[in-house]
């Protein structure tokens, strides 16, 4: 326990408190229990060594008017298609924090207006890989209208060499039909062992790098967990209707440390080419072809 320290700044910076898949109108609330880790925590954040064990608790309050029976389970975290961090549903085979965390009970019944504390233990495997591991403790209830879930995230950083790293793949250019706005799409992969987001920019240029247009300021990507990926779409305005059209994409990993300081790491570059003819070029070529046919026919008729 002595080597465990809170990393709330990291959690705040990555927005780990919000779990959009969870029901906002649920008749109960959850939060970390007040204990030796401190009061009024928003989530669980630890730095641990391989083989270490953490004991903590979840506080559950029934805000409804009827007794409430809830399932309690641990789950792995992941980056949803929306780019927001989420927790796996019950029954998913967890391999990370969801497999390491064990609530003392798998169900809890709470009377109206009352609260219950659910202890849990996180046992980090001795061969756990260094870096960030995300999961959470989830409470849920099923009804005829579906499943409601409320949970609290666990961000656990295992000691060792931290290797924040991103890669970019599948860069594609979608040129404008008549010039103007084009889009560039690509996939950002978190190939390192730390949770990072990406500062991103894209530009498009015609032959020999001429007529370059830039995307300007683009919102940073959402936080990506190790092993996750995210599909990005960036608009570039002021693009000329030329062929070929080349794209340059740059993503810069953003790493936030325990103190909340942001570090910009080495940028990653990728590119692609578009050889589709813009509509204006197609029209010009068609007109030239038609003109050539007319001239040829007139010459043939003159003979």
XYZ file of C-alpha atoms in Angstrom, residues 16 40 173 232 234 247 274 291:
8
model
C -12.338 9.594 -17.116
C -14.783 13.045 -2.173
C -8.135 11.842 -49.347
C -10.413 10.691 -37.530
C -10.468 16.351 -40.796
C -2.274 14.736 -48.035
C -5.775 11.250 -54.374
C -14.109 20.134 -79.320
